[in-house]
Amino acid sequence: MRIATWNVNSLKVRMPRVEEWLTYAKPDVLCLQETKLADATFPHMAFGALGYESVHHGEGQWNGVAILSRVGIDTASFGFADPVEADSETRLVTARCGGVVVSSVYVPNGRSVDSDHYKYKLGWLEKLRHHLDVVASDDERVAVCGDFNIAPDDPDVWSPEAFVGSTHVTPPEREALRDLESWGLVDAFRQRYPQDRLYSYWDYRAGDFHEHRGMRIDLVLLSKPLADRMTWALVDRNARKGKLPSDHAPVLVDVDLDAA
């Protein structure tokens, strides 16, 4: 099974690129973030023509998450599962796809460390862990994929000095991510590639992409039954190039579900 995640930063703008990418990357499951669409305007039929079932949780102008699957979609839930406190923003959708419990997540940005948005981010991550307790167990095949807005460690940013005092790299954010992983999840791409300078996001400004000033904030977290069967991983940097790209690149992971 090929599992991918991609913050498309407006699906309406990026739809031709997503359709093209699906035809050559051929993920079995694709988690999308920042669709910026309401549920009524999500292009289910267009994805269906490419062989993908889809579920979407969106409010319109902001946020929005989706799961596309060509291995089936069952038991979808939108937002945090009961009894976890509901969230007013559309940042989480979960579904069972081909026997794998998949969540597409768009973790809040946090904006600045002295803001209520930062506290909301930390609380949101705590609730995500409780959500996992409801929808799955760590001995199941689980994939939590998306834009986490956290660089897990210093090698995941182009210059740790440039981010001092900023969100995405603070100890509380990183600790919240580690606490989520302690549920039983593995940072799949990092397990495969321990080296630095492997990023998934580059700001549009100041030539950051061409200068390779990036961050690795798009993650595929796999439960051990999946992580032990991972065979390949990639950040598709080519998808960040060309006309009207997202500022994020897709992250892909292959797992052999038939492996012993």
Tab-separated table of C-alpha atoms in Angstrom:
chain	number	residue	atom	x	y	z
A	1	MET	CA	0.000	0.000	0.000
A	2	ARG	CA	1.269	3.470	-0.910
A	3	ILE	CA	0.209	6.101	1.615
A	4	ALA	CA	0.791	9.788	0.892
A	5	THR	CA	0.097	13.150	2.464
A	6	TRP	CA	0.012	16.590	0.857
A	7	ASN	CA	-0.925	20.044	2.060
A	8	VAL	CA	-2.218	21.483	-1.211
A	9	ASN	CA	-2.840	25.039	0.059
A	10	SER	CA	-6.178	25.460	-1.770
A	11	LEU	CA	-7.487	22.519	-3.759
A	12	LYS	CA	-9.409	24.831	-6.071
A	13	VAL	CA	-6.121	26.355	-7.232
A	14	ARG	CA	-4.153	23.113	-7.150
A	15	MET	CA	-6.705	20.644	-8.575
A	16	PRO	CA	-5.045	20.182	-12.005
A	17	ARG	CA	-1.738	19.466	-10.309
A	18	VAL	CA	-3.299	17.012	-7.873
A	19	GLU	CA	-5.045	15.151	-10.691
A	20	GLU	CA	-1.806	14.965	-12.658
A	21	TRP	CA	0.115	13.794	-9.608
A	22	LEU	CA	-2.370	11.037	-8.861
A	23	THR	CA	-1.939	9.632	-12.360
A	24	TYR	CA	1.802	9.178	-12.007
A	25	ALA	CA	2.392	8.750	-8.248
A	26	LYS	CA	-0.553	6.329	-7.902
A	27	PRO	CA	-0.985	6.399	-4.113
A	28	ASP	CA	-3.479	3.941	-2.707
A	29	VAL	CA	-4.380	6.462	-0.012
A	30	LEU	CA	-3.806	10.219	-0.164
A	31	CYS	CA	-4.396	12.541	2.782
A	32	LEU	CA	-4.972	16.172	1.819
A	33	GLN	CA	-4.786	19.251	4.005
A	34	GLU	CA	-5.741	22.899	3.567
A	35	THR	CA	-8.286	22.157	0.869
A	36	LYS	CA	-9.994	25.483	1.714
A	37	LEU	CA	-13.296	24.075	0.448
A	38	ALA	CA	-16.715	23.512	1.940
A	39	ASP	CA	-18.000	19.949	1.866
A	40	ALA	CA	-20.581	20.868	-0.793
A	41	THR	CA	-17.895	21.991	-3.246
A	42	PHE	CA	-15.402	19.157	-2.776
A	43	PRO	CA	-14.789	17.429	-6.156
A	44	HIS	CA	-15.769	13.859	-5.222
A	45	MET	CA	-16.825	13.061	-8.797
A	46	ALA	CA	-13.526	14.193	-10.317
A	47	PHE	CA	-11.585	11.977	-7.937
A	48	GLY	CA	-14.051	9.166	-8.528
A	49	ALA	CA	-13.253	9.323	-12.235
A	50	LEU	CA	-9.639	8.603	-11.292
A	51	GLY	CA	-10.650	5.605	-9.208
A	52	TYR	CA	-10.677	7.205	-5.755
A	53	GLU	CA	-13.380	7.241	-3.135
A	54	SER	CA	-13.138	10.331	-0.957
A	55	VAL	CA	-14.235	11.873	2.313
A	56	HIS	CA	-13.846	15.543	3.171
A	57	HIS	CA	-14.229	17.721	6.237
A	58	GLY	CA	-14.193	21.391	5.308
A	59	GLU	CA	-15.685	24.740	6.154
A	60	GLY	CA	-14.868	26.823	3.099
A	61	GLN	CA	-12.263	29.555	3.237
A	62	TRP	CA	-9.879	27.989	5.750
A	63	ASN	CA	-8.505	24.588	6.760
A	64	GLY	CA	-10.168	21.502	5.250
A	65	VAL	CA	-8.911	17.904	5.213
A	66	ALA	CA	-9.669	14.917	3.013
A	67	ILE	CA	-8.819	11.278	2.427
A	68	LEU	CA	-8.760	9.751	-1.064
A	69	SER	CA	-8.617	5.976	-1.336
A	70	ARG	CA	-8.634	3.439	-4.119
A	71	VAL	CA	-8.744	0.561	-1.586
A	72	GLY	CA	-12.121	1.481	-0.108
A	73	ILE	CA	-13.359	3.798	2.641
A	74	ASP	CA	-15.261	2.588	5.693
A	75	THR	CA	-16.416	4.069	9.001
A	76	ALA	CA	-15.402	7.665	8.385
A	77	SER	CA	-15.486	10.164	11.244
A	78	PHE	CA	-15.215	13.919	10.970
A	79	GLY	CA	-13.327	15.793	13.651
A	80	PHE	CA	-12.544	14.270	17.035
A	81	ALA	CA	-14.452	11.117	17.912
A	82	ASP	CA	-16.787	11.071	20.909
A	83	PRO	CA	-16.200	11.514	23.795
A	84	VAL	CA	-13.273	13.796	22.869
A	85	GLU	CA	-14.285	17.461	23.042
A	86	ALA	CA	-15.377	18.700	19.618
A	87	ASP	CA	-13.306	21.220	17.684
A	88	SER	CA	-14.872	24.104	15.790
A	89	GLU	CA	-12.283	23.969	12.985
A	90	THR	CA	-12.114	21.353	10.230
A	91	ARG	CA	-8.684	19.841	10.837
A	92	LEU	CA	-9.227	16.082	11.148
A	93	VAL	CA	-10.895	13.286	9.211
A	94	THR	CA	-10.458	9.570	9.899
A	95	ALA	CA	-11.466	6.519	7.877
A	96	ARG	CA	-10.613	2.860	7.511
A	97	CYS	CA	-8.996	2.272	4.113
A	98	GLY	CA	-8.090	-1.253	3.040
A	99	GLY	CA	-7.794	-2.381	6.643
A	100	VAL	CA	-5.726	0.631	7.751
A	101	VAL	CA	-7.088	3.289	10.110
A	102	VAL	CA	-6.065	6.542	8.398
A	103	SER	CA	-6.276	10.068	9.792
A	104	SER	CA	-5.606	13.183	7.743
A	105	VAL	CA	-4.587	15.971	10.121
A	106	TYR	CA	-3.932	19.679	9.773
A	107	VAL	CA	-2.415	20.696	13.089
A	108	PRO	CA	-2.935	24.360	14.030
A	109	ASN	CA	-0.060	26.683	13.145
A	110	GLY	CA	0.243	28.279	16.564
A	111	ARG	CA	1.218	31.670	15.125
A	112	SER	CA	3.298	32.955	18.066
A	113	VAL	CA	4.349	31.389	21.343
A	114	ASP	CA	2.637	34.093	23.409
A	115	SER	CA	-0.751	33.687	21.716
A	116	ASP	CA	-3.937	31.763	22.429
A	117	HIS	CA	-3.385	30.075	19.067
A	118	TYR	CA	-0.255	28.429	20.476
A	119	LYS	CA	-2.176	27.095	23.496
A	120	TYR	CA	-4.876	25.858	21.121
A	121	LYS	CA	-2.225	23.994	19.122
A	122	LEU	CA	-0.889	22.164	22.168
A	123	GLY	CA	-4.393	21.309	23.345
A	124	TRP	CA	-5.348	20.105	19.869
A	125	LEU	CA	-2.432	17.661	19.801
A	126	GLU	CA	-3.422	16.302	23.199
A	127	LYS	CA	-6.958	15.737	21.948
A	128	LEU	CA	-5.612	13.978	18.844
A	129	ARG	CA	-3.976	11.388	21.071
A	130	HIS	CA	-7.274	10.820	22.899
A	131	HIS	CA	-8.983	10.528	19.507
A	132	LEU	CA	-6.632	7.687	18.601
A	133	ASP	CA	-7.556	5.902	21.824
A	134	VAL	CA	-11.167	5.916	20.614
A	135	VAL	CA	-10.748	4.963	16.950
A	136	ALA	CA	-7.882	2.438	17.071
A	137	SER	CA	-5.389	0.488	19.147
A	138	ASP	CA	-1.625	0.472	18.708
A	139	ASP	CA	-1.605	-3.169	17.590
A	140	GLU	CA	-3.734	-2.226	14.572
A	141	ARG	CA	-2.535	-0.814	11.274
A	142	VAL	CA	-2.740	2.944	11.830
A	143	ALA	CA	-1.469	5.889	9.767
A	144	VAL	CA	-1.696	9.482	11.007
A	145	CYS	CA	-0.666	11.726	8.137
A	146	GLY	CA	-0.585	15.432	7.524
A	147	ASP	CA	0.817	18.872	8.096
A	148	PHE	CA	1.842	18.883	11.744
A	149	ASN	CA	3.296	22.397	11.715
A	150	ILE	CA	6.117	21.032	13.888
A	151	ALA	CA	9.677	20.279	12.845
A	152	PRO	CA	10.444	17.282	15.087
A	153	ASP	CA	14.152	18.081	15.593
A	154	ASP	CA	16.744	20.694	14.637
A	155	PRO	CA	17.904	18.759	11.530
A	156	ASP	CA	14.353	19.233	10.209
A	157	VAL	CA	14.831	22.987	9.676
A	158	TRP	CA	17.336	24.687	7.409
A	159	SER	CA	18.689	26.883	10.225
A	160	PRO	CA	17.790	26.314	13.888
A	161	GLU	CA	19.146	29.789	14.669
A	162	ALA	CA	16.640	31.375	12.278
A	163	PHE	CA	13.732	29.899	14.237
A	164	VAL	CA	14.722	30.812	17.791
A	165	GLY	CA	11.647	32.184	19.538
A	166	SER	CA	9.306	31.002	16.776
A	167	THR	CA	6.639	28.349	16.690
A	168	HIS	CA	7.163	24.952	15.006
A	169	VAL	CA	10.379	24.264	16.930
A	170	THR	CA	9.641	25.022	20.592
A	171	PRO	CA	10.192	22.332	23.247
A	172	PRO	CA	6.478	22.165	24.212
A	173	GLU	CA	5.441	21.555	20.578
A	174	ARG	CA	8.080	18.901	20.074
A	175	GLU	CA	7.170	17.282	23.374
A	176	ALA	CA	3.501	17.219	22.339
A	177	LEU	CA	4.511	15.461	19.114
A	178	ARG	CA	6.638	12.948	21.012
A	179	ASP	CA	3.727	12.306	23.361
A	180	LEU	CA	1.529	11.574	20.336
A	181	GLU	CA	4.161	9.200	18.955
A	182	SER	CA	4.366	7.442	22.325
A	183	TRP	CA	0.816	6.223	21.655
A	184	GLY	CA	2.580	3.761	19.336
A	185	LEU	CA	3.517	5.707	16.212
A	186	VAL	CA	6.743	5.934	14.228
A	187	ASP	CA	7.911	8.865	12.088
A	188	ALA	CA	8.160	6.691	8.973
A	189	PHE	CA	10.204	8.979	6.752
A	190	ARG	CA	12.753	9.702	9.499
A	191	GLN	CA	13.048	5.989	10.246
A	192	ARG	CA	14.008	5.450	6.624
A	193	TYR	CA	16.221	8.529	6.186
A	194	PRO	CA	18.098	9.802	9.267
A	195	GLN	CA	20.029	12.525	7.420
A	196	ASP	CA	19.280	16.247	7.600
A	197	ARG	CA	18.245	18.734	4.865
A	198	LEU	CA	15.262	16.640	3.806
A	199	TYR	CA	12.339	19.064	3.865
A	200	SER	CA	8.678	19.036	2.842
A	201	TYR	CA	7.833	22.757	3.053
A	202	TRP	CA	9.455	25.863	1.595
A	203	ASP	CA	8.011	29.358	1.938
A	204	TYR	CA	7.022	31.085	-1.299
A	205	ARG	CA	8.995	34.171	-0.311
A	206	ALA	CA	12.637	35.143	-0.765
A	207	GLY	CA	13.504	32.249	-3.049
A	208	ASP	CA	13.400	29.803	-0.148
A	209	PHE	CA	12.672	26.790	-2.359
A	210	HIS	CA	15.521	27.481	-4.772
A	211	GLU	CA	17.877	28.157	-1.867
A	212	HIS	CA	16.602	25.006	-0.101
A	213	ARG	CA	15.599	26.898	3.037
A	214	GLY	CA	12.896	24.519	4.156
A	215	MET	CA	11.315	22.600	7.001
A	216	ARG	CA	10.147	19.006	7.440
A	217	ILE	CA	6.701	19.460	8.949
A	218	ASP	CA	4.625	17.024	6.851
A	219	LEU	CA	4.726	13.635	8.526
A	220	VAL	CA	3.490	10.092	8.052
A	221	LEU	CA	3.227	8.486	11.488
A	222	LEU	CA	2.717	4.721	11.345
A	223	SER	CA	1.867	2.192	14.028
A	224	LYS	CA	4.455	-0.535	14.485
A	225	PRO	CA	2.501	-3.142	12.463
A	226	LEU	CA	2.862	-0.802	9.464
A	227	ALA	CA	6.257	0.755	10.225
A	228	ASP	CA	7.862	-2.698	10.416
A	229	ARG	CA	6.633	-3.353	6.872
A	230	MET	CA	7.759	-0.087	5.287
A	231	THR	CA	9.755	-0.618	2.095
A	232	TRP	CA	10.226	2.890	0.663
A	233	ALA	CA	9.667	6.578	1.378
A	234	LEU	CA	10.013	9.824	-0.548
A	235	VAL	CA	9.429	13.561	-0.427
A	236	ASP	CA	8.342	14.337	-3.994
A	237	ARG	CA	10.233	17.608	-4.359
A	238	ASN	CA	9.377	17.769	-8.063
A	239	ALA	CA	5.744	18.404	-7.132
A	240	ARG	CA	6.871	21.668	-5.500
A	241	LYS	CA	8.216	22.924	-8.844
A	242	GLY	CA	6.520	24.407	-11.878
A	243	LYS	CA	3.389	26.501	-12.298
A	244	LEU	CA	1.217	27.315	-9.269
A	245	PRO	CA	2.719	24.800	-6.842
A	246	SER	CA	1.717	24.354	-3.238
A	247	ASP	CA	4.349	25.464	-0.751
A	248	HIS	CA	4.394	21.847	0.494
A	249	ALA	CA	5.573	18.715	-1.308
A	250	PRO	CA	3.845	15.328	-1.039
A	251	VAL	CA	5.354	12.734	1.293
A	252	LEU	CA	4.920	9.084	0.270
A	253	VAL	CA	5.494	5.818	2.123
A	254	ASP	CA	5.148	2.273	0.793
A	255	VAL	CA	4.279	-0.598	3.135
A	256	ASP	CA	4.063	-4.295	2.280
A	257	LEU	CA	0.826	-5.390	3.920
A	258	ASP	CA	1.513	-9.012	3.002
A	259	ALA	CA	4.914	-9.172	4.706
A	260	ALA	CA	5.210	-11.605	7.589
